[in-house]
Coordinates of C-alpha atoms and ligand atoms in Angstrom, one line a residue:
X234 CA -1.1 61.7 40.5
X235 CA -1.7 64.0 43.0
X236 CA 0.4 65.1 46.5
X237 CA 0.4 62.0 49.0
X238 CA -2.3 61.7 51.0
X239 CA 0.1 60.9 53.6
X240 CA 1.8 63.7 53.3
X241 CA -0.7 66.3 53.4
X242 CA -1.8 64.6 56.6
X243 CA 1.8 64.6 58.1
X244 CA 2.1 68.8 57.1
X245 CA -1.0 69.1 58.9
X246 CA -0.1 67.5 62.5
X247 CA 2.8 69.2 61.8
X248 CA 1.3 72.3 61.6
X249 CA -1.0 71.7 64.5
X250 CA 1.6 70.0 66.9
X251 CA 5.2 71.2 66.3
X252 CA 5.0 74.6 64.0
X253 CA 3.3 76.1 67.2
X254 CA 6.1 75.0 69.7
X255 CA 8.8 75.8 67.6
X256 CA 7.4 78.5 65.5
X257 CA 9.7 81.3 67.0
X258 CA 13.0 79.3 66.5
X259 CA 11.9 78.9 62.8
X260 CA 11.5 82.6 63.0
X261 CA 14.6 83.3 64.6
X262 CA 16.6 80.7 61.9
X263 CA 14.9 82.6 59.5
X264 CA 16.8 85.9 60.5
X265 CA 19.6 84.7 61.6
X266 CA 20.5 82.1 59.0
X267 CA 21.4 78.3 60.3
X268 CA 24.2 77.3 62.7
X269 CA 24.3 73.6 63.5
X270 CA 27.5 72.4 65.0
X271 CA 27.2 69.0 63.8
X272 CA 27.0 67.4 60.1
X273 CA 25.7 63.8 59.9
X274 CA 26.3 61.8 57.0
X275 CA 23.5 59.4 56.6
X276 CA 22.2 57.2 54.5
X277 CA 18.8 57.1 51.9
X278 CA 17.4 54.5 54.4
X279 CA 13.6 55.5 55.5
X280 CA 14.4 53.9 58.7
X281 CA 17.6 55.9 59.5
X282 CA 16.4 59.4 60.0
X283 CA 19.2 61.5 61.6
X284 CA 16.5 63.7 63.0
X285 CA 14.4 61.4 64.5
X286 CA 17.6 59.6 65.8
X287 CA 19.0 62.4 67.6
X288 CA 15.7 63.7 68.1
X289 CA 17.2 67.1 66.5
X290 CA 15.2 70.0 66.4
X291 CA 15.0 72.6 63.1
X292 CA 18.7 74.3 62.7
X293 CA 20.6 71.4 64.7
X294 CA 21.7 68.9 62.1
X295 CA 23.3 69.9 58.7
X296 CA 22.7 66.4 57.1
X297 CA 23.2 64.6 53.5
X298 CA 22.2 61.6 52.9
X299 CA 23.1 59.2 50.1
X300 CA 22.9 55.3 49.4
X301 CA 24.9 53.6 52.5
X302 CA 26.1 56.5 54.0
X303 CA 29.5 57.2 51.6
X304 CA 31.9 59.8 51.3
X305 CA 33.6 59.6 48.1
X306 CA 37.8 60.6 48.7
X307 CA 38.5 64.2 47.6
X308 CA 39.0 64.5 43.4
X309 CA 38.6 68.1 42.4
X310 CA 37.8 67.2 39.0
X311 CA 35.4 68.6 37.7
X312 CA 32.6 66.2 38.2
X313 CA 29.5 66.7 40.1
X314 CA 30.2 66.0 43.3
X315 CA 27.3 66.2 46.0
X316 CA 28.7 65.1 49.7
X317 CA 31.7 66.8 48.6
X318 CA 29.7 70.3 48.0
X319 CA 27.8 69.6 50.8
X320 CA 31.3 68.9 52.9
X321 CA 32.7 72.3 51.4
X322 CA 29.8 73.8 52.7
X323 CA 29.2 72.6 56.4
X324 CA 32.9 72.7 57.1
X325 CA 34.0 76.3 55.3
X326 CA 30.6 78.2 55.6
X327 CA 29.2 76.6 58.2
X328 CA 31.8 75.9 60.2
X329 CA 30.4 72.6 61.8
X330 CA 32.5 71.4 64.9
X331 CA 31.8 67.6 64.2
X332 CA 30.9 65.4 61.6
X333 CA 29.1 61.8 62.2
X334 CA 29.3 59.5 59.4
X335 CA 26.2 57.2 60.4
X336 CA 26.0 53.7 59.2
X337 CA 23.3 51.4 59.8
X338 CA 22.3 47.6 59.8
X339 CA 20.6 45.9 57.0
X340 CA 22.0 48.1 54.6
X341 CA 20.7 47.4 51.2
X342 CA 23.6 49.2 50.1
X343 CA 26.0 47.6 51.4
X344 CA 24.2 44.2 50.7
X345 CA 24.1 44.9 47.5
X346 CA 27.9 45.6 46.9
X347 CA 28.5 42.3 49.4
X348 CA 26.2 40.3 47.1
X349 CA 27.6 41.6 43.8
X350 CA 23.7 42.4 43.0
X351 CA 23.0 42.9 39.4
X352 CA 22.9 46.6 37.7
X353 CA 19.1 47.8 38.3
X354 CA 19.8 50.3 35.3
X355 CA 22.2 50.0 32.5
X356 CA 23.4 53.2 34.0
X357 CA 24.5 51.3 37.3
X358 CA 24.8 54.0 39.4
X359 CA 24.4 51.8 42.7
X360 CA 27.4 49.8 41.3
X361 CA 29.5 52.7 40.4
X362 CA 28.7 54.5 43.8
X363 CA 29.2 51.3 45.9
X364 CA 32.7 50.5 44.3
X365 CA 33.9 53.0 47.0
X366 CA 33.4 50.4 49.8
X367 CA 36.3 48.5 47.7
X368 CA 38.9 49.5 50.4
X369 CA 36.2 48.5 53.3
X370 CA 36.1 45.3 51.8
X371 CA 39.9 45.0 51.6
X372 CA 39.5 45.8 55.2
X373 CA 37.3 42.9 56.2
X374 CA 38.9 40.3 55.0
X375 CA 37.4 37.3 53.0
X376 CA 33.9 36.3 53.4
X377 CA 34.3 32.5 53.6
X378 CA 33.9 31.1 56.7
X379 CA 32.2 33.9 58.3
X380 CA 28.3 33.8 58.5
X381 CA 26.3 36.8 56.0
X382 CA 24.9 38.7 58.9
X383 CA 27.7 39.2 60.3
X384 CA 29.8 39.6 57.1
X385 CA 27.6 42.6 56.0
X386 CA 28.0 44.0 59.5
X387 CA 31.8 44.1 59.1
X388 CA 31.5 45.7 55.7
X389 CA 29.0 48.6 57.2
X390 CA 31.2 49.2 60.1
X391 CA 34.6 49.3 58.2
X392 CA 32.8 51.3 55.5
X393 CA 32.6 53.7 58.0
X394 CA 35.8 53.7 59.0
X395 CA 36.8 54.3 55.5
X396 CA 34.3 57.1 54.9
X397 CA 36.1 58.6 57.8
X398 CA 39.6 58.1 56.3
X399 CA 37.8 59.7 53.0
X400 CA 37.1 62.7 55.0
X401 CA 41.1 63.6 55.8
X402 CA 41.8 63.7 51.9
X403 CA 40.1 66.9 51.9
X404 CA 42.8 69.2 52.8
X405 CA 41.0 71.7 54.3
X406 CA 39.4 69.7 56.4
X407 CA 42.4 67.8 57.7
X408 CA 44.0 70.8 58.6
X409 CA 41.0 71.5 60.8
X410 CA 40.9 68.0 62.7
X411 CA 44.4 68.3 62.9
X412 CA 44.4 72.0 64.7
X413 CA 41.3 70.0 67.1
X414 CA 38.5 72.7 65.7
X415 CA 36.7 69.9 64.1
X416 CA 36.2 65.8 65.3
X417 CA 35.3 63.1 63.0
X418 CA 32.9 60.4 64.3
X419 CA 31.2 56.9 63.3
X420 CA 28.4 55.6 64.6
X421 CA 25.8 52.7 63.7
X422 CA 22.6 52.4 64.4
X423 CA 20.8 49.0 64.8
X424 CA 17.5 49.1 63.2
X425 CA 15.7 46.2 64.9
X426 CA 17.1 47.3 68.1
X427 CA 17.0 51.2 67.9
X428 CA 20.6 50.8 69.7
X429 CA 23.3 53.4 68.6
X430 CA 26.7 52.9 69.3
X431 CA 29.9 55.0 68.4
X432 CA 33.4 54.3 67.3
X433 CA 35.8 54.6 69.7
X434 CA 39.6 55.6 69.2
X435 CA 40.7 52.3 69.0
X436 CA 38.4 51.6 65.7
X437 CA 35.7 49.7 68.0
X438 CA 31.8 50.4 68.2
X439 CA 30.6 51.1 71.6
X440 CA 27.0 51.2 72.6
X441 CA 26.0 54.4 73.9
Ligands
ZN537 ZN1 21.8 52.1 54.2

Protein backbone atom coordinates (compact mmCIF):
# COMPACT_ATOMS: atom_id res chain seq x y z
CA UNK A 1 0.00 0.00 0.00
CA UNK A 2 1.45 3.09 -0.68
CA UNK A 3 1.72 6.63 1.62
CA UNK A 4 -1.94 8.08 2.19
CA UNK A 5 -3.14 10.10 -0.30
CA UNK A 6 -4.33 12.17 2.44
CA UNK A 7 -1.34 12.71 3.76
CA UNK A 8 0.78 13.65 0.98
CA UNK A 9 -1.93 16.25 0.40
CA UNK A 10 -1.93 17.47 4.03
CA UNK A 11 2.38 17.77 3.80
CA UNK A 12 1.79 19.73 0.83
CA UNK A 13 -0.61 22.63 2.27
CA UNK A 14 1.55 22.37 4.88
CA UNK A 15 4.31 23.15 2.97
CA UNK A 16 2.67 25.84 1.07
CA UNK A 17 0.64 27.56 3.99
CA UNK A 18 2.42 27.15 7.40
CA UNK A 19 6.35 25.94 6.64
CA UNK A 20 6.56 29.48 5.05
CA UNK A 21 5.22 31.42 8.14
CA UNK A 22 6.91 29.54 10.57
CA UNK A 23 9.87 28.37 8.63
CA UNK A 24 12.46 30.55 10.78
CA UNK A 25 11.08 29.31 14.18
CA UNK A 26 11.69 25.73 12.82
CA UNK A 27 15.08 27.00 12.01
CA UNK A 28 15.63 28.62 15.20
CA UNK A 29 14.28 25.16 17.22
CA UNK A 30 16.51 23.55 15.10
CA UNK A 31 19.56 25.40 16.69
CA UNK A 32 18.57 25.93 19.68
CA UNK A 33 16.94 22.61 20.63
CA UNK A 34 13.08 22.70 22.15
CA UNK A 35 11.81 24.50 25.21
CA UNK A 36 8.11 24.25 25.75
CA UNK A 37 6.97 25.15 29.26
CA UNK A 38 4.09 23.00 29.20
CA UNK A 39 3.61 19.02 28.91
CA UNK A 40 0.00 17.84 27.96
CA UNK A 41 -0.90 14.41 28.50
CA UNK A 42 -3.46 13.45 25.99
CA UNK A 43 -5.12 10.83 24.76
CA UNK A 44 -4.97 8.56 21.20
CA UNK A 45 -8.33 10.15 20.35
CA UNK A 46 -8.19 11.74 16.55
CA UNK A 47 -10.49 14.27 17.76
CA UNK A 48 -8.41 15.52 20.84
CA UNK A 49 -5.46 17.06 19.29
CA UNK A 50 -3.51 19.08 21.96
CA UNK A 51 -2.17 21.18 19.17
CA UNK A 52 -5.11 22.03 17.44
CA UNK A 53 -6.71 22.61 20.97
CA UNK A 54 -4.43 25.06 22.20
CA UNK A 55 -3.77 26.04 18.76
CA UNK A 56 0.08 25.45 19.74
CA UNK A 57 2.64 26.38 17.44
CA UNK A 58 6.04 24.00 16.65
CA UNK A 59 8.22 23.90 20.13
CA UNK A 60 5.20 24.86 22.45
CA UNK A 61 3.64 21.62 23.62
CA UNK A 62 5.83 18.60 24.78
CA UNK A 63 2.87 16.03 24.48
CA UNK A 64 2.34 12.08 24.87
CA UNK A 65 -0.52 10.60 24.12
CA UNK A 66 -1.86 7.17 25.12
CA UNK A 67 -5.39 5.41 25.24
CA UNK A 68 -7.64 7.74 27.75
CA UNK A 69 -5.09 9.97 28.68
CA UNK A 70 -3.35 7.69 31.80
CA UNK A 71 -0.47 8.07 33.77
CA UNK A 72 0.53 4.97 35.25
CA UNK A 73 1.83 5.60 39.38
CA UNK A 74 5.72 5.55 39.54
CA UNK A 75 7.24 1.61 39.68
CA UNK A 76 10.86 1.75 38.74
CA UNK A 77 10.92 -1.73 37.79
CA UNK A 78 12.30 -2.40 35.13
CA UNK A 79 9.45 -2.57 32.61
CA UNK A 80 8.99 -0.41 29.72
CA UNK A 81 7.50 2.38 30.71
CA UNK A 82 6.50 5.13 28.04
CA UNK A 83 4.58 8.27 29.90
CA UNK A 84 6.90 7.57 32.63
CA UNK A 85 10.14 8.20 30.12
CA UNK A 86 8.44 10.75 28.61
CA UNK A 87 7.60 12.39 32.31
CA UNK A 88 11.49 11.86 33.22
CA UNK A 89 12.16 13.68 30.27
CA UNK A 90 9.80 16.92 30.17
CA UNK A 91 10.23 17.43 33.85
CA UNK A 92 14.34 16.67 34.41
CA UNK A 93 15.60 17.76 30.77
CA UNK A 94 13.16 19.81 29.81
CA UNK A 95 12.25 21.36 32.66
CA UNK A 96 8.52 21.98 31.77
CA UNK A 97 6.74 24.44 34.31
CA UNK A 98 3.17 22.75 33.91
CA UNK A 99 1.78 19.68 33.10
CA UNK A 100 -2.05 19.20 31.76
CA UNK A 101 -3.44 15.91 32.00
CA UNK A 102 -6.31 16.35 29.23
CA UNK A 103 -9.24 14.10 29.36
CA UNK A 104 -12.06 14.14 26.96
CA UNK A 105 -15.79 13.06 26.48
CA UNK A 106 -16.76 10.02 24.73
CA UNK A 107 -13.82 8.32 25.67
CA UNK A 108 -13.66 4.89 24.11
CA UNK A 109 -11.26 4.26 26.68
CA UNK A 110 -12.88 4.91 29.40
CA UNK A 111 -16.11 3.28 27.94
CA UNK A 112 -14.56 0.43 27.45
CA UNK A 113 -13.16 -0.08 31.12
CA UNK A 114 -16.98 1.30 32.26
CA UNK A 115 -18.48 -1.44 30.01
CA UNK A 116 -16.13 -4.27 30.93
CA UNK A 117 -15.64 -4.59 26.94
CA UNK A 118 -14.20 -7.83 25.94
CA UNK A 119 -10.30 -8.30 25.24
CA UNK A 120 -9.81 -7.19 21.43
CA UNK A 121 -6.50 -9.42 21.58
CA UNK A 122 -5.68 -12.24 23.70
CA UNK A 123 -2.83 -9.88 24.69
CA UNK A 124 -5.47 -7.38 26.22
CA UNK A 125 -3.51 -4.66 26.39
CA UNK A 126 -6.54 -2.12 26.56
CA UNK A 127 -7.61 -4.18 29.65
CA UNK A 128 -4.35 -4.22 31.28
CA UNK A 129 -3.79 -0.46 30.58
CA UNK A 130 -7.33 0.53 31.62
CA UNK A 131 -7.11 -1.35 35.04
CA UNK A 132 -5.35 1.90 36.22
CA UNK A 133 -8.70 3.82 36.28
CA UNK A 134 -9.49 1.09 39.12
CA UNK A 135 -9.03 3.86 41.88
CA UNK A 136 -11.11 6.42 39.57
CA UNK A 137 -13.75 4.08 39.66
CA UNK A 138 -13.51 3.64 43.41
CA UNK A 139 -13.83 7.33 43.29
CA UNK A 140 -17.16 7.52 41.49
CA UNK A 141 -19.11 5.50 43.27
CA UNK A 142 -21.51 2.78 42.01
CA UNK A 143 -23.02 3.01 38.62
CA UNK A 144 -26.67 2.14 39.45
CA UNK A 145 -28.94 4.68 39.49
CA UNK A 146 -27.00 7.11 37.67
CA UNK A 147 -27.61 7.42 33.82
CA UNK A 148 -24.41 6.05 31.34
CA UNK A 149 -23.56 9.50 29.95
CA UNK A 150 -23.19 10.79 32.77
CA UNK A 151 -21.53 7.73 34.56
CA UNK A 152 -18.71 7.73 31.89
CA UNK A 153 -18.29 11.44 32.42
CA UNK A 154 -17.63 10.91 36.20
CA UNK A 155 -15.12 8.18 35.39
CA UNK A 156 -13.14 10.57 32.76
CA UNK A 157 -13.17 13.41 35.08
CA UNK A 158 -12.01 11.40 38.29
CA UNK A 159 -9.60 9.58 35.99
CA UNK A 160 -8.04 12.69 35.77
CA UNK A 161 -7.88 13.44 39.03
CA UNK A 162 -6.21 10.26 39.69
CA UNK A 163 -3.74 10.62 36.80
CA UNK A 164 -2.92 13.72 38.68
CA UNK A 165 -2.48 12.00 42.07
CA UNK A 166 -0.27 9.45 39.77
CA UNK A 167 1.88 12.24 38.93
CA UNK A 168 3.10 13.05 42.91
CA UNK A 169 4.42 9.30 43.22
CA UNK A 170 7.16 10.41 41.20
CA UNK A 171 9.53 11.80 43.67
CA UNK A 172 11.17 14.02 41.71
CA UNK A 173 8.49 15.59 40.53
CA UNK A 174 6.67 16.01 43.84
CA UNK A 175 9.50 17.78 45.22
CA UNK A 176 9.10 20.16 42.31
CA UNK A 177 5.22 21.00 42.76
CA UNK A 178 5.98 21.05 46.27
CA UNK A 179 8.89 23.92 45.94
CA UNK A 180 5.91 25.72 43.38
CA UNK A 181 8.56 25.34 40.09
CA UNK A 182 6.13 23.08 38.51
CA UNK A 183 1.79 23.02 38.57
CA UNK A 184 -0.23 20.11 37.78
CA UNK A 185 -3.52 20.60 35.89
CA UNK A 186 -6.72 18.78 34.50
CA UNK A 187 -8.73 19.72 31.96
CA UNK A 188 -11.61 18.15 29.67
CA UNK A 189 -12.52 18.86 26.55
CA UNK A 190 -16.09 18.33 25.19
CA UNK A 191 -15.99 16.99 21.80
CA UNK A 192 -19.41 17.81 20.46
CA UNK A 193 -19.13 21.17 22.04
CA UNK A 194 -15.39 22.08 21.51
CA UNK A 195 -15.77 23.52 25.21
CA UNK A 196 -12.68 23.15 27.57
CA UNK A 197 -12.85 23.45 31.00
CA UNK A 198 -10.24 23.11 33.89
CA UNK A 199 -10.08 21.61 37.35
CA UNK A 200 -10.20 23.93 39.87
CA UNK A 201 -8.50 23.54 43.48
CA UNK A 202 -11.54 22.35 44.91
CA UNK A 203 -11.50 19.12 42.39
CA UNK A 204 -14.36 20.87 40.21
CA UNK A 205 -14.24 21.44 36.21
CA UNK A 206 -14.73 24.90 35.31
CA UNK A 207 -15.36 26.12 31.83
CA UNK A 208 -12.85 28.31 30.56
ZN1 LIG B 1 -9.97 9.08 24.95
Amino acid sequence: MSFPARLREGYQSFRTGRLPMEQSRYRELAERGQSPEIMVIGCCDSRVSPEVIFDARPGELFVVRNVANLVPPYSPDGAYHGVSAALEFAVLALKVKHIVVLGHAHCGGVKAFAEDAAPLSPGDFIGKWMSLMAPAAEAVGTREGRPHAEYLELMEKASIANSLANLLTFPRLRALVEAGEVALHGAYFGVATGELSVRDRGGEFVRI
